[in-house]
Amino acid sequence: MMRVCPICGKEYDGYPALSRKDNCTEICPDCGTREAVEVYTLYSQEGDITFIMEDKKNTTSVVGFYYGEPNKENTREFRGKLTAEFDEGEGA
Ligand SMILES: [Zn+2]
């Protein structure tokens, strides 16, 4: 039986994951994995830049940034937009 995930709207087959938000909504395994990732922001006052960080078990990565102080809308919009690594300063 195919199920429809209420979060992404995709049909999926197999065992559903439980949403961590309410512990009873059945969601697809992909969204389950996504919810297991902790997202938080790190604000740098010096540059007036907010970095979007993702914590997966033992790995922390920067997945996006925007100028200004942290806010939910920008975090959602810019999350995942960053693919490049940061340079260790300029003109080394
Ligand atoms: Zn889903």
XYZ file of C-alpha atoms and ligand atoms in Angstrom:
93
model
C 0.000 0.000 0.000
C 1.295 3.404 -0.948
C 1.183 6.105 1.663
C 1.307 9.830 1.128
C 3.688 11.821 3.269
C 1.945 14.850 4.812
C 5.158 16.857 4.819
C 6.538 16.525 1.314
C 3.422 15.140 -0.329
C 5.304 12.295 -1.961
C 3.980 8.767 -2.190
C 6.138 6.191 -0.552
C 6.160 2.502 -0.007
C 7.223 0.688 3.114
C 7.450 1.456 6.750
C 6.763 5.065 7.735
C 8.787 7.135 10.152
C 7.141 8.945 13.025
C 7.335 12.686 13.052
C 9.327 13.970 15.990
C 7.063 16.957 16.189
C 4.077 15.125 17.604
C 5.219 11.506 17.706
C 2.130 10.254 15.920
C 2.159 11.628 12.407
C 3.458 9.071 9.940
C 5.895 10.556 7.465
C 8.165 9.152 4.779
C 11.659 7.915 5.674
C 13.256 10.843 3.863
C 11.430 13.360 5.994
C 12.208 11.261 9.052
C 15.888 11.582 8.257
C 15.504 15.280 7.681
C 13.846 15.740 11.049
C 16.703 13.904 12.715
C 19.000 16.669 11.568
C 19.259 19.537 13.969
C 19.381 22.935 12.350
C 20.504 25.997 14.198
C 21.879 29.410 13.430
C 25.098 31.042 14.437
C 25.248 34.813 14.345
C 28.512 36.616 13.725
C 28.258 40.133 15.041
C 31.500 41.159 13.377
C 30.254 40.522 9.890
C 26.551 40.828 10.639
C 26.150 37.390 9.106
C 23.988 34.505 10.209
C 25.306 31.054 9.419
C 22.950 28.119 9.098
C 24.387 25.001 10.669
C 23.304 21.402 10.456
C 24.128 18.819 13.072
C 23.997 15.201 11.986
C 25.098 12.857 14.712
C 28.821 13.687 14.728
C 29.019 16.064 11.825
C 28.394 19.773 11.828
C 28.272 21.581 8.548
C 27.469 25.049 7.325
C 24.637 24.805 4.848
C 23.908 28.433 4.197
C 24.244 31.993 5.380
C 22.606 35.364 5.063
C 23.290 38.903 6.156
C 21.619 40.238 9.227
C 20.401 38.727 12.438
C 18.858 35.268 12.607
C 15.239 34.934 11.620
C 13.164 31.932 10.713
C 12.160 33.023 7.240
C 15.693 33.607 6.048
C 16.876 30.405 7.651
C 14.270 28.479 5.715
C 15.012 30.307 2.498
C 18.779 30.104 2.547
C 19.181 26.674 4.092
C 21.019 24.393 1.703
C 22.033 27.196 -0.644
C 25.658 27.078 0.351
C 27.770 24.417 -1.245
C 31.233 25.949 -1.186
C 33.738 25.544 1.594
C 35.066 28.536 3.428
C 38.569 29.788 2.683
C 41.022 30.189 5.494
C 41.282 33.944 5.235
C 42.371 35.926 2.235
C 45.686 36.234 0.389
C 47.457 33.585 2.400
Zn 8.113 13.122 3.170
